[in-house]
Structures are given as C-alpha cells and as structure tokens.
Amino acid sequence: MKLKALLPPRPHGEAGWIGRVLTAGVAIAVLVTARPADAWVWAVLGVTFCVFLVGSMLMASRPYVAFGLLAAVAVCNAVIAGYPQSNALVLVLVAITDIAVIDFKRHGNRPIIAAGLGVAAAYAVSAWLFDQSDSWYFTQLLWAAVLTAFGLNRRQYESQARQTEQLLEQTQLAQSEHARAAALEERGRIARDLHDVLAHSLGALSVQLEVAEALLAERSDTEGALERVRRSRKLAVQGLTEARSAVAALRADEVPELPAALAALAEQHEKDHGTAVRLTVSGHKRLESGVTVALLGAVREALTNAAKHAPGRIVDIRLVYDDGVRVSVRNKGVTSGEGFGLAGMRERLALVGGTLTAGADGDDWLVVAEVE
C-alpha cells in the first residue's frame, strides 16, 4: 500500500470543493427565507453573495484577493444584519469562516484579526442604524467568534494534512535512498569477498607453481612438477567455484555458520598444502552475515600467508565465543607472515566493528581477529 493512501483528503482538492458547494447551498437556503421590506437589501444580498462565490474560488490561488472580497462581504452584510428579516448574518458567518481558513503565510492571523474588528465595528453600526439591543449585538459577536474558531480549526487540520503529506514524501525519499545505499553496500560486500577469495586462491596457486618450478630447475623432477601443476589446476578450479559460491551466498545472504565454514577452510588447506590444521571451537553464537564473512576472510588470508612463509608447518585455529567472537590463527615455528591482504582485512573488520592484530608470539606468528 502506498503511503499517500494513508493521507486525509487534500484540503483544496475534491473534499474542499464539496465543502464550498455545501456552504454555498446553506447560504442560498437561508437567504431564500429572507423577507426584507426594501429592494436595496435584496440587491446588497445578491451582489455580496456573488462576491462571496468568487472569493471562495480564489482562496487557494489568490489568497489576498480572496481575503479582500470575503472581508467586503462580511463587513457589508454585518452593516445590514440589523435590518429586520434580512438574514444577512449567514453571509457574514460563511465569509468570516472562509477568511479564517486562508493560509496567509508570513502575515499569520493578522488579516483574520483585522477582518474580525471590521465585522465587530459593522455590527455596532448596524445596531445603531436599525435600533437593535445590546444583547443582539453581543449575540452577533458570539456567532462570529464561534464560526471564526471553527474556521481556524479547519485551517489547522489542513495545515497538518499538508505537513503529513510532506513528511510522507520525505519518508519515501529516505526509504529510496536507504534502499540505494543498501544496494551499493551489497555490491561492495560482493566485491570485497571476491577479492578475498581470489587472493587466497591465487596465493595458494602461486605457492604450488613456485614448488613446481623449483622441482624442475633444481631436481629435474618432472613427475613431482607435473603433480604440482595438476594441483595448481585444481586450485584454480576451486577458486573459481568459491568465487561463484561467494557471489551466490552474498546475494541470498546465506552465509554458513562460522564453525562449519572454518572447518571446511581448514580441511581444504590440509588437502592443498599437506599441512596439519587444528581447529578448536569454544561456545556458540549466531553472527550477522557481514561479521562471518569478515572473519572468514581474515582466517583465509592468514592461512595463505602461513602456506607462503611456513610450508608444511602446523597451523592452529581457535574460535572463541564470549561477549563477542574471537578467531586466532597461530603458525608454528614462524617469525613473520603478515602480507598485504591482512591490511585489507583490517579495513573489512573495521566496517563491522572488529579489529585485527598480527605479530610474533615467541617463536610463532599469531593473527587475531575479533568483533565485540
């Protein structure tokens, strides 16, 4: 359902015209029952009624012109309101009501106050001309005050309706911008994950090709080199498969649980490099997909560096859930191993509120990624 469907009718739309037609109908019905003795009173009533119709039609497009016309209607009819059976009061009331509805923007309620004072003075003149009592005068003022209050209430309603529509339009715009930002963020996630997967695959591939080159150059071991080339081809195929899986998983936001993903990563590293990988998991917690992807990327990069700098050495991976989540990768017997990829992983982890540290720990190289 569109947000605009929740809005009340537009004040100057169909509902506004219906209200004006009904007001004009009420005025006509009351004026028809008038029985003034003099023809000039009928002339004043007829002319001011026509002026009232024109002023009502101009309220939205020409508010100050409409104010002038409606104020003239209100004052003229207030002057003859004391004439017996003139029924001029109805035109005073409908005119003053419409004046109270007009949005005068910078001038606020000052035009309304001016019109009210003019009507009050006109009533006083009418009471003097046609010998009306004080109670009649104050009754007319009371009617004018009640209808003015009604008009101000209607004006406030229309103002709130406009503000509500503007707010809903702004909300729709904000939702559109949020959806656009989310789409851009998703593209960024896919691009970063592809970078991590390909960097890992190409790093492992580079290690295998270096070994193959060494076997051919130093030992002339054709069979051993051929085996490494076959393994390189397998790594290339696996890297392509992982890249496709990463895109599919991120698009569907179906990232696997971190322990299972780490176990698969450790198993693959053992197969590719013939290196023992020990995985220890303490605790359990459901993580957001962005956190899982970032931590997996850090471990993948640490394993790639371990294969480059410490081939054949045992790797320990430890996953600990506490207040947050912490993953550490320890390379046995290595005193260096931080590559350019870990700098990129620091940026990835920072996006999800995490940190990454890497450095020597005795005779080992320790990489720690954690998210609070």
Coordinates of C-alpha atoms in Angstrom, one line a residue:
M1 CA 0.0 0.0 0.0
K2 CA 1.4 3.4 -0.9
L3 CA 2.0 5.9 1.8
K4 CA -0.2 8.5 0.1
A5 CA -3.2 6.2 0.6
L6 CA -2.9 7.0 4.4
L7 CA -3.4 10.7 3.9
P8 CA -6.6 12.6 4.5
P9 CA -8.2 14.3 1.5
R10 CA -6.3 17.2 0.1
P11 CA -7.8 20.4 1.6
H12 CA -8.1 22.2 -1.7
G13 CA -8.9 19.1 -3.7
E14 CA -12.2 17.3 -4.1
A15 CA -13.2 17.5 -0.4
G16 CA -12.5 21.3 -0.4
W17 CA -14.8 21.9 -3.3
I18 CA -17.5 19.7 -1.8
G19 CA -17.3 21.8 1.4
R20 CA -17.6 25.1 -0.5
V21 CA -20.6 23.8 -2.5
L22 CA -22.4 22.8 0.7
T23 CA -21.6 26.1 2.3
A24 CA -23.0 28.0 -0.7
G25 CA -26.1 25.7 -0.6
V26 CA -26.7 26.5 3.1
A27 CA -26.3 30.3 2.4
I28 CA -28.8 30.1 -0.5
A29 CA -31.3 28.1 1.6
V30 CA -31.1 30.7 4.4
L31 CA -31.3 33.7 2.0
V32 CA -34.3 32.3 0.3
T33 CA -36.2 32.6 3.5
A34 CA -35.3 36.3 3.9
R35 CA -38.2 38.8 3.8
P36 CA -36.7 42.3 3.8
A37 CA -39.1 45.1 3.0
D38 CA -36.7 47.2 0.8
A39 CA -35.4 46.1 -2.6
W40 CA -32.0 47.6 -1.9
V41 CA -31.4 45.0 0.8
W42 CA -32.1 42.3 -1.8
A43 CA -29.6 44.0 -4.1
V44 CA -26.9 44.0 -1.4
L45 CA -27.6 40.3 -0.5
G46 CA -27.4 39.3 -4.2
V47 CA -24.2 41.2 -5.0
T48 CA -22.4 40.2 -1.9
F49 CA -23.4 36.5 -2.4
C50 CA -21.8 36.6 -5.9
V51 CA -18.7 38.2 -4.5
F52 CA -18.6 35.5 -1.8
L53 CA -18.6 32.8 -4.5
V54 CA -15.8 34.5 -6.4
G55 CA -13.8 34.9 -3.2
S56 CA -14.3 31.3 -2.2
M57 CA -12.9 30.1 -5.6
L58 CA -9.8 32.3 -5.3
M59 CA -8.9 31.1 -1.7
A60 CA -6.2 28.7 -2.9
S61 CA -4.7 30.5 -5.9
R62 CA -5.1 34.2 -4.9
P63 CA -5.4 34.3 -1.1
Y64 CA -5.1 38.0 -0.6
V65 CA -7.6 38.9 -3.4
A66 CA -9.9 36.3 -1.8
F67 CA -9.4 37.9 1.6
G68 CA -10.3 41.4 0.2
L69 CA -13.5 40.1 -1.4
L70 CA -14.6 38.0 1.6
A71 CA -13.8 40.8 4.1
A72 CA -16.0 43.1 2.0
V73 CA -18.8 40.5 2.1
A74 CA -18.5 40.1 5.8
V75 CA -18.5 43.8 6.6
C76 CA -21.3 44.8 4.2
N77 CA -23.6 42.1 5.5
A78 CA -22.7 42.9 9.1
V79 CA -23.8 46.5 8.5
I80 CA -27.3 45.3 7.3
A81 CA -27.5 42.4 9.7
G82 CA -29.8 44.5 12.0
Y83 CA -32.3 45.1 9.2
P84 CA -35.4 43.0 10.1
Q85 CA -35.7 39.6 8.3
S86 CA -32.6 40.3 6.1
N87 CA -30.9 37.1 7.1
A88 CA -27.6 38.8 6.2
L89 CA -25.9 37.1 9.2
V90 CA -25.5 33.9 7.2
L91 CA -23.2 35.7 4.7
V92 CA -21.2 37.2 7.5
L93 CA -20.6 33.8 9.1
V94 CA -19.7 31.9 5.9
A95 CA -17.4 34.7 4.8
I96 CA -15.6 35.0 8.2
T97 CA -15.3 31.2 8.3
D98 CA -13.5 31.2 4.9
I99 CA -11.3 34.0 5.9
A100 CA -10.2 32.0 8.9
V101 CA -9.2 29.1 6.7
I102 CA -7.0 31.1 4.3
D103 CA -3.2 30.5 4.8
F104 CA -1.7 33.9 4.9
K105 CA 1.9 32.5 5.4
R106 CA 4.1 35.4 6.6
H107 CA 1.2 37.5 8.0
G108 CA -0.2 34.8 10.2
N109 CA -3.5 35.6 11.9
R110 CA -3.3 39.4 11.5
P111 CA -5.7 39.6 8.5
I112 CA -8.2 37.5 10.4
I113 CA -8.0 39.8 13.4
A114 CA -8.4 42.8 11.1
A115 CA -11.5 41.3 9.5
G116 CA -12.9 40.4 12.9
L117 CA -12.5 44.0 14.1
G118 CA -14.1 45.3 10.9
V119 CA -17.1 43.0 11.4
A120 CA -17.4 44.0 15.1
A121 CA -17.5 47.7 14.1
A122 CA -20.0 47.0 11.3
Y123 CA -22.3 45.2 13.8
A124 CA -22.1 48.2 16.1
V125 CA -23.1 50.5 13.1
S126 CA -26.0 48.1 12.3
A127 CA -27.2 48.1 15.9
W128 CA -27.3 51.9 15.9
L129 CA -28.9 52.2 12.4
F130 CA -31.6 49.7 13.0
D131 CA -32.1 50.3 16.7
Q132 CA -31.0 46.8 17.9
S133 CA -30.4 46.0 21.6
D134 CA -27.0 45.3 23.2
S135 CA -28.0 41.6 23.6
W136 CA -28.5 41.4 19.8
Y137 CA -25.0 43.0 19.3
F138 CA -23.2 40.6 21.6
T139 CA -25.1 37.6 20.1
Q140 CA -23.9 38.5 16.7
L141 CA -20.3 38.8 18.0
L142 CA -20.7 35.4 19.7
W143 CA -21.8 33.8 16.4
A144 CA -18.9 35.4 14.6
A145 CA -16.4 34.2 17.2
V146 CA -17.7 30.6 17.1
L147 CA -17.5 30.4 13.3
T148 CA -14.0 32.0 13.3
A149 CA -12.9 29.3 15.8
F150 CA -14.4 26.7 13.5
G151 CA -12.5 28.1 10.6
L152 CA -9.2 28.3 12.5
N153 CA -9.7 24.6 13.5
R154 CA -10.3 23.7 9.9
R155 CA -7.2 25.7 8.8
Q156 CA -5.1 23.8 11.4
Y157 CA -6.4 20.5 10.1
E158 CA -5.5 21.5 6.5
S159 CA -2.0 22.6 7.6
Q160 CA -1.5 19.3 9.4
A161 CA -2.6 17.4 6.4
R162 CA -0.1 19.3 4.2
Q163 CA 2.7 18.7 6.7
T164 CA 1.8 15.0 6.9
E165 CA 2.0 14.7 3.1
Q166 CA 5.3 16.4 3.1
L167 CA 6.6 14.1 5.9
L168 CA 5.4 11.0 4.0
E169 CA 7.1 12.2 0.8
Q170 CA 10.3 12.8 2.7
T171 CA 9.9 9.3 4.3
Q172 CA 9.5 7.8 0.8
L173 CA 12.6 9.6 -0.4
A174 CA 14.6 8.4 2.7
Q175 CA 13.5 4.9 2.1
S176 CA 14.5 5.1 -1.6
E177 CA 18.0 6.5 -0.6
H178 CA 18.3 3.8 2.1
A179 CA 17.5 1.1 -0.5
R180 CA 20.1 2.6 -2.9
A181 CA 22.7 2.7 -0.1
A182 CA 21.9 -0.9 0.8
A183 CA 22.4 -2.0 -2.8
L184 CA 25.7 -0.2 -3.0
E185 CA 26.8 -1.7 0.3
E186 CA 25.8 -5.2 -1.1
R187 CA 27.9 -4.6 -4.2
G188 CA 30.8 -3.6 -2.0
R189 CA 30.4 -6.7 0.1
I190 CA 30.4 -8.9 -3.0
A191 CA 33.5 -7.1 -4.4
R192 CA 35.4 -7.4 -1.2
D193 CA 34.6 -11.1 -0.7
L194 CA 35.5 -11.8 -4.3
H195 CA 38.8 -10.1 -3.7
D196 CA 39.5 -12.2 -0.6
V197 CA 38.5 -15.5 -2.3
L198 CA 40.6 -14.8 -5.4
A199 CA 43.6 -13.5 -3.3
H200 CA 43.5 -16.7 -1.3
S201 CA 43.2 -19.0 -4.4
L202 CA 45.9 -17.1 -6.4
G203 CA 48.2 -17.1 -3.4
A204 CA 47.9 -20.9 -3.0
L205 CA 48.3 -21.3 -6.7
S206 CA 51.4 -19.2 -6.7
V207 CA 52.9 -21.4 -4.0
Q208 CA 52.3 -24.6 -6.0
L209 CA 53.8 -23.1 -9.1
E210 CA 56.9 -22.0 -7.2
V211 CA 57.3 -25.5 -5.9
A212 CA 56.9 -26.9 -9.4
E213 CA 59.4 -24.5 -10.8
A214 CA 61.9 -25.5 -8.1
L215 CA 61.4 -29.2 -8.7
L216 CA 62.1 -28.7 -12.4
A217 CA 65.0 -26.3 -12.0
E218 CA 66.8 -28.0 -9.1
R219 CA 65.9 -31.7 -9.3
S220 CA 64.6 -32.2 -12.8
D221 CA 61.7 -34.0 -11.1
T222 CA 59.2 -34.0 -13.9
E223 CA 56.7 -36.2 -12.2
G224 CA 56.8 -34.1 -9.0
A225 CA 56.5 -30.9 -11.0
L226 CA 53.6 -32.3 -13.0
E227 CA 51.8 -33.3 -9.8
R228 CA 52.2 -29.7 -8.6
V229 CA 50.8 -28.4 -11.9
R230 CA 47.8 -30.7 -11.6
R231 CA 47.3 -29.4 -8.1
S232 CA 47.6 -25.9 -9.3
R233 CA 44.9 -26.5 -11.9
K234 CA 42.7 -28.0 -9.2
L235 CA 43.2 -24.9 -7.0
A236 CA 42.3 -22.6 -10.0
V237 CA 39.0 -24.5 -10.5
Q238 CA 38.3 -24.5 -6.8
G239 CA 39.0 -20.7 -6.6
L240 CA 36.5 -20.1 -9.4
T241 CA 33.9 -22.3 -7.7
E242 CA 34.5 -20.4 -4.4
A243 CA 34.1 -17.1 -6.2
R244 CA 30.8 -18.1 -7.7
S245 CA 29.6 -19.5 -4.4
A246 CA 30.6 -16.3 -2.6
V247 CA 28.5 -14.2 -5.0
A248 CA 25.5 -16.6 -4.7
A249 CA 25.7 -16.7 -1.0
L250 CA 26.0 -13.0 -0.5
R251 CA 23.2 -12.2 -2.9
A252 CA 20.9 -14.6 -0.9
D253 CA 22.6 -13.6 2.4
E254 CA 23.0 -17.4 3.0
V255 CA 26.4 -17.3 4.7
P256 CA 27.2 -20.6 6.6
E257 CA 27.8 -20.8 10.3
L258 CA 31.3 -19.7 11.2
P259 CA 32.5 -23.0 12.8
A260 CA 31.4 -25.1 9.8
A261 CA 32.9 -22.6 7.4
L262 CA 36.2 -22.7 9.3
A263 CA 36.2 -26.5 9.4
A264 CA 35.8 -26.5 5.6
L265 CA 38.5 -24.0 5.2
A266 CA 40.9 -26.0 7.4
E267 CA 40.1 -29.2 5.5
Q268 CA 40.8 -27.6 2.2
H269 CA 44.1 -26.1 3.4
E270 CA 45.2 -29.5 4.5
K271 CA 44.4 -31.0 1.1
D272 CA 46.1 -28.3 -0.9
H273 CA 49.2 -27.9 1.1
G274 CA 49.6 -31.2 3.0
T275 CA 49.7 -29.2 6.3
A276 CA 48.0 -30.2 9.5
V277 CA 45.4 -27.6 10.7
R278 CA 44.0 -27.9 14.2
L279 CA 40.6 -26.2 14.8
T280 CA 39.2 -25.6 18.3
V281 CA 35.8 -24.1 18.9
S282 CA 34.6 -22.8 22.3
G283 CA 31.0 -21.7 22.7
H284 CA 28.4 -20.8 20.1
K285 CA 26.6 -17.7 18.9
R286 CA 24.6 -16.7 15.9
L287 CA 26.5 -14.0 14.0
E288 CA 25.4 -11.5 11.4
S289 CA 26.5 -12.5 7.8
G290 CA 28.8 -9.5 7.5
V291 CA 30.7 -10.5 10.6
T292 CA 31.0 -14.1 9.5
V293 CA 32.3 -13.1 6.0
A294 CA 34.8 -10.7 7.5
L295 CA 36.2 -13.2 10.0
L296 CA 36.4 -15.9 7.3
G297 CA 38.3 -13.6 5.1
A298 CA 40.8 -12.9 7.9
V299 CA 41.4 -16.6 8.5
R300 CA 41.7 -17.3 4.8
E301 CA 44.4 -14.6 4.4
A302 CA 46.2 -15.9 7.5
L303 CA 46.3 -19.4 6.0
T304 CA 47.6 -18.1 2.7
N305 CA 50.4 -16.3 4.5
A306 CA 51.2 -19.5 6.5
A307 CA 51.5 -21.5 3.3
K308 CA 53.9 -19.0 1.8
H309 CA 56.1 -18.4 4.9
A310 CA 55.8 -21.8 6.7
P311 CA 55.0 -24.6 4.3
G312 CA 54.4 -27.9 6.0
R313 CA 54.2 -26.4 9.5
I314 CA 51.2 -27.0 11.8
V315 CA 48.6 -24.3 11.9
D316 CA 46.3 -23.8 15.0
I317 CA 42.9 -22.1 14.5
R318 CA 41.0 -21.2 17.7
L319 CA 37.4 -19.8 17.7
V320 CA 36.1 -18.4 21.0
Y321 CA 32.6 -17.0 21.7
D322 CA 32.4 -14.8 24.7
D323 CA 30.9 -11.3 24.9
G324 CA 31.9 -11.1 21.2
V325 CA 33.7 -13.5 18.9
R326 CA 37.5 -14.0 18.6
V327 CA 39.4 -16.1 16.0
S328 CA 43.1 -16.7 16.3
V329 CA 45.5 -18.3 13.7
R330 CA 48.9 -19.5 15.0
N331 CA 51.7 -20.6 12.7
K332 CA 54.2 -22.9 14.4
G333 CA 57.8 -22.0 14.0
V334 CA 57.3 -18.8 12.1
T335 CA 58.5 -15.3 13.0
S336 CA 56.9 -13.4 10.1
G337 CA 53.9 -13.8 7.9
E338 CA 51.8 -10.6 7.6
G339 CA 51.0 -9.9 4.0
F340 CA 49.2 -7.0 2.2
G341 CA 46.0 -8.9 2.4
L342 CA 45.8 -8.6 6.2
A343 CA 45.8 -4.8 5.9
G344 CA 42.7 -5.1 3.7
M345 CA 41.1 -7.4 6.2
R346 CA 41.7 -4.8 9.0
E347 CA 39.5 -2.5 6.9
R348 CA 36.9 -5.2 6.4
L349 CA 36.7 -5.9 10.1
A350 CA 36.5 -2.2 10.9
L351 CA 33.3 -2.0 8.9
V352 CA 31.6 -4.5 11.2
G353 CA 33.2 -3.0 14.4
G354 CA 36.1 -5.5 14.6
T355 CA 39.8 -5.4 14.9
L356 CA 42.8 -7.5 13.6
T357 CA 46.2 -7.8 15.1
A358 CA 49.2 -9.8 13.8
G359 CA 52.7 -10.2 15.2
A360 CA 55.3 -12.5 16.7
D361 CA 54.3 -14.5 19.8
G362 CA 57.5 -16.3 20.9
D363 CA 58.7 -18.4 18.0
D364 CA 55.2 -18.3 16.4
W365 CA 53.3 -15.9 14.3
L366 CA 49.8 -15.0 15.7
V367 CA 46.9 -13.4 13.9
V368 CA 43.9 -12.4 15.9
A369 CA 40.6 -11.2 14.6
E370 CA 37.8 -10.2 17.0
V371 CA 34.4 -8.5 16.9
E372 CA 32.7 -7.2 20.1

